[in-house]
Every structure is written in C-alpha cells, then in structure tokens.
C-alpha cells in the first residue's frame, strides 16, 4: 500500500509531473479541503495517458485549469440536486396518493401481490419487500415510531416519506396496477413505459450528488430515456448515457412541476458560461 503524502509532498508530486502551480499555497489549500484522492479524479483528464500509467500532464496545463473544472462540477451538482429534490418530493406524494386511493388498503404496499408476479421478478419483488421493511425499521421519525410501537403497520402515505428514493422508485417499477403507473406518469408528462427508467436513472444521479461524486465526464451506468423533442442536437449520441441527458430530462421535469421555465432558463444560463467544458457533459470519456 502506498504511504500517505503530506501536502508538500503532494504538491511536489504534481509539479514533478509537469503541472504548473503558480500559487503553491492555494494548491495545498484545495488539496487539503478536497482531498488528493477526490481531486485526482479531475487531474487525470489533464494527464497524458493515466489509464496506462503515464501520469504526466499535457504541456501547459495549470492547476487553475483543473480547479476551474472541479468548482464547475461542484456547482453543477448543486443544480442537479436541487432539481432532483423538487422532483423527489412531488413523485413521492403523487405515487403515495395514487396507491392509497386505488389500493384496497393503505398498507397493501407491504403485500407481495401488490407487485408484479412472474418468475423473472420474483427475486426483485422479495428484495423490494425486504428493503421496505428495513427502511421502515431503521427510521427514527416519531410518526413512524407511533405506528410501529403500537404494533400497527405504517400506511403508504407515511411510509413513502421515509423510504429511500431508490426503494420508492423500485416500488413504482414493480407495481402490478398499471393504472397507478399511468396516473403518476401522466401527471409528470412522461410516457408510462419510460417513467420507471427515468426514476431509476435519477435515483442513481441523486446518490452521486448526495455523496459529492463527480458528474462531469461520467458515463451514467443507468441510461435515462430522453424524449424525441428534447434531442435538438443533430448528434443524438450526446443523449445516450451522458450527463447532458440527465440535464435536459431533469430540467423539463422540474419546469413541468413548477409550471414555468425558471429552473431550466437559469440552469442553462449557468451552463452557457462553461461551454468549453461541454465535452465532459455530452461526450464523457474514461481516462
């Protein structure tokens, strides 16, 4: 295992690899605040061939160039997370309402029969029910404790407040009553057959943002469906498993929820200031 390096040693390592560090104190401050390991995820996009062990920087690369990308990605995460928070609250509420008003009992979400039967999803259904029970059991919310301490099952409108976004999204994906899916999808102006995939991908993005992960130059593992009218660029590849796909889909969803275009207008104004970094949003590449 490699030994830990002091800030001075980290600075010396970067300069030995050709990174121009005009303000050594600022370099050390950023490395101290961000951590070398996290920051190295951005450094490698300015190196010659890091995947094959060549960690030297391309000629003329300055520390400030990397820092600018790092700060851009931090602000990008804030925009995306703000949008997801708006979407998440609305989705939880609408899904809970449709389940509560269409199911025979508000605790039927705990029953296996509520979710799609079939051999291909039996394990997924069982895993989902365990996840629901675990999320409820681990909740510290007083209103959940009120039900559980009395030996009562938690109604769906309370449960959806404490279940993880991933768990609620999986409930939506496996729900047997397709009328619920159609009602929620219609309210969000999404095709009923694409909503589950949209939520699954945004759930992954939510976790990345919540844990301060890198979004710029990341190829999403779960592709998000993009409506045809949102694919305005002639190069349709920029909408497949890219951060740009997340951006355009989430922006439209938030605008639809809020009933105006304020979110997308301000978001794209921010992005327009960094058009030189669009490559990492539209054509992410591993290095």
Short mmCIF file of C-alpha atoms in Angstrom, two decimals, residues 4-118:
data_model
loop_
_atom_site.label_atom_id
_atom_site.label_comp_id
_atom_site.label_asym_id
_atom_site.label_seq_id
_atom_site.Cartn_x
_atom_site.Cartn_y
_atom_site.Cartn_z
CA UNK A 4 0.22 8.84 2.78
CA UNK A 5 1.76 12.02 1.39
CA UNK A 6 1.91 15.37 3.14
CA UNK A 7 0.53 18.42 1.35
CA UNK A 8 4.05 19.49 0.47
CA UNK A 9 4.75 16.04 -0.96
CA UNK A 10 1.52 16.11 -2.95
CA UNK A 11 2.47 19.49 -4.38
CA UNK A 12 5.94 18.21 -5.26
CA UNK A 13 4.43 15.16 -6.98
CA UNK A 14 2.16 17.29 -9.13
CA UNK A 15 4.91 19.68 -10.16
CA UNK A 16 7.25 16.75 -10.94
CA UNK A 17 4.60 15.52 -13.37
CA UNK A 18 4.53 18.87 -15.17
CA UNK A 19 1.54 20.61 -13.58
CA UNK A 20 2.08 24.36 -13.44
CA UNK A 21 1.35 25.50 -9.87
CA UNK A 22 1.59 29.29 -9.77
CA UNK A 23 0.24 29.61 -6.22
CA UNK A 24 1.58 26.73 -4.08
CA UNK A 25 -0.39 27.83 -1.02
CA UNK A 26 -3.66 27.73 -2.96
CA UNK A 27 -2.78 24.29 -4.34
CA UNK A 28 -2.24 22.94 -0.84
CA UNK A 29 -5.42 24.57 0.44
CA UNK A 30 -7.51 22.97 -2.30
CA UNK A 31 -5.89 19.57 -1.77
CA UNK A 32 -6.47 19.85 1.97
CA UNK A 33 -10.13 20.81 1.52
CA UNK A 34 -10.96 18.45 -1.32
CA UNK A 35 -8.57 15.61 -0.63
CA UNK A 36 -5.96 14.47 -3.12
CA UNK A 37 -7.87 11.28 -3.94
CA UNK A 38 -11.09 13.12 -4.84
CA UNK A 39 -9.24 15.82 -6.76
CA UNK A 40 -7.23 13.24 -8.71
CA UNK A 41 -10.47 12.24 -10.44
CA UNK A 42 -10.26 15.62 -12.20
CA UNK A 43 -6.49 15.71 -12.60
CA UNK A 44 -6.45 12.59 -14.76
CA UNK A 45 -8.39 14.34 -17.54
CA UNK A 46 -5.43 16.67 -17.96
CA UNK A 47 -2.80 13.92 -17.90
CA UNK A 48 -1.30 12.25 -20.94
CA UNK A 49 -2.37 8.65 -20.52
CA UNK A 50 -3.24 7.83 -16.89
CA UNK A 51 -5.08 4.59 -17.69
CA UNK A 52 -1.78 3.20 -18.98
CA UNK A 53 0.34 4.62 -16.19
CA UNK A 54 1.53 7.86 -17.79
CA UNK A 55 0.51 10.45 -15.20
CA UNK A 56 2.50 13.32 -16.69
CA UNK A 57 0.40 16.36 -17.54
CA UNK A 58 -0.08 17.65 -21.04
CA UNK A 59 2.13 20.66 -21.82
CA UNK A 60 0.91 23.98 -20.44
CA UNK A 61 -1.69 22.59 -18.02
CA UNK A 62 -2.10 24.77 -14.94
CA UNK A 63 -3.50 23.84 -11.56
CA UNK A 64 -6.07 26.60 -12.03
CA UNK A 65 -7.37 24.78 -15.14
CA UNK A 66 -8.17 21.72 -13.05
CA UNK A 67 -9.52 23.75 -10.18
CA UNK A 68 -11.95 25.51 -12.53
CA UNK A 69 -13.39 22.15 -13.63
CA UNK A 70 -13.62 20.99 -10.02
CA UNK A 71 -15.55 24.12 -8.99
CA UNK A 72 -17.79 23.85 -12.06
CA UNK A 73 -18.68 20.28 -11.18
CA UNK A 74 -19.45 21.29 -7.61
CA UNK A 75 -21.93 23.91 -8.83
CA UNK A 76 -23.34 21.50 -11.42
CA UNK A 77 -24.09 19.01 -8.64
CA UNK A 78 -25.92 21.70 -6.70
CA UNK A 79 -28.16 22.49 -9.65
CA UNK A 80 -28.90 18.84 -10.30
CA UNK A 81 -29.53 18.01 -6.66
CA UNK A 82 -31.85 20.99 -6.26
CA UNK A 83 -33.83 19.78 -9.26
CA UNK A 84 -33.96 16.20 -8.00
CA UNK A 85 -35.19 17.37 -4.59
CA UNK A 86 -38.10 19.17 -6.26
CA UNK A 87 -38.91 16.11 -8.35
CA UNK A 88 -38.49 13.64 -5.50
CA UNK A 89 -40.97 15.30 -3.13
CA UNK A 90 -43.60 15.55 -5.86
CA UNK A 91 -43.10 12.00 -7.07
CA UNK A 92 -43.33 10.57 -3.55
CA UNK A 93 -46.54 12.50 -2.87
CA UNK A 94 -48.26 11.65 -6.16
CA UNK A 95 -47.27 8.00 -6.03
CA UNK A 96 -48.45 7.67 -2.43
CA UNK A 97 -51.75 9.34 -3.31
CA UNK A 98 -52.40 7.08 -6.28
CA UNK A 99 -51.52 3.96 -4.28
CA UNK A 100 -53.60 4.98 -1.28
CA UNK A 101 -56.69 5.83 -3.30
CA UNK A 102 -56.54 2.87 -5.67
CA UNK A 103 -55.48 0.04 -3.35
CA UNK A 104 -58.00 -1.72 -1.14
CA UNK A 105 -55.98 -0.97 1.99
CA UNK A 106 -53.31 1.72 2.62
CA UNK A 107 -50.90 -0.98 3.86
CA UNK A 108 -51.24 -3.17 0.78
CA UNK A 109 -47.87 -1.85 -0.41
CA UNK A 110 -46.43 -4.36 2.08
CA UNK A 111 -48.06 -7.29 0.29
CA UNK A 112 -46.31 -9.31 -2.41
CA UNK A 113 -49.48 -9.36 -4.50
CA UNK A 114 -49.23 -5.59 -4.95
CA UNK A 115 -46.18 -6.08 -7.16
CA UNK A 116 -45.87 -7.82 -10.49
CA UNK A 117 -45.86 -11.61 -10.29
CA UNK A 118 -43.79 -13.81 -12.52
#
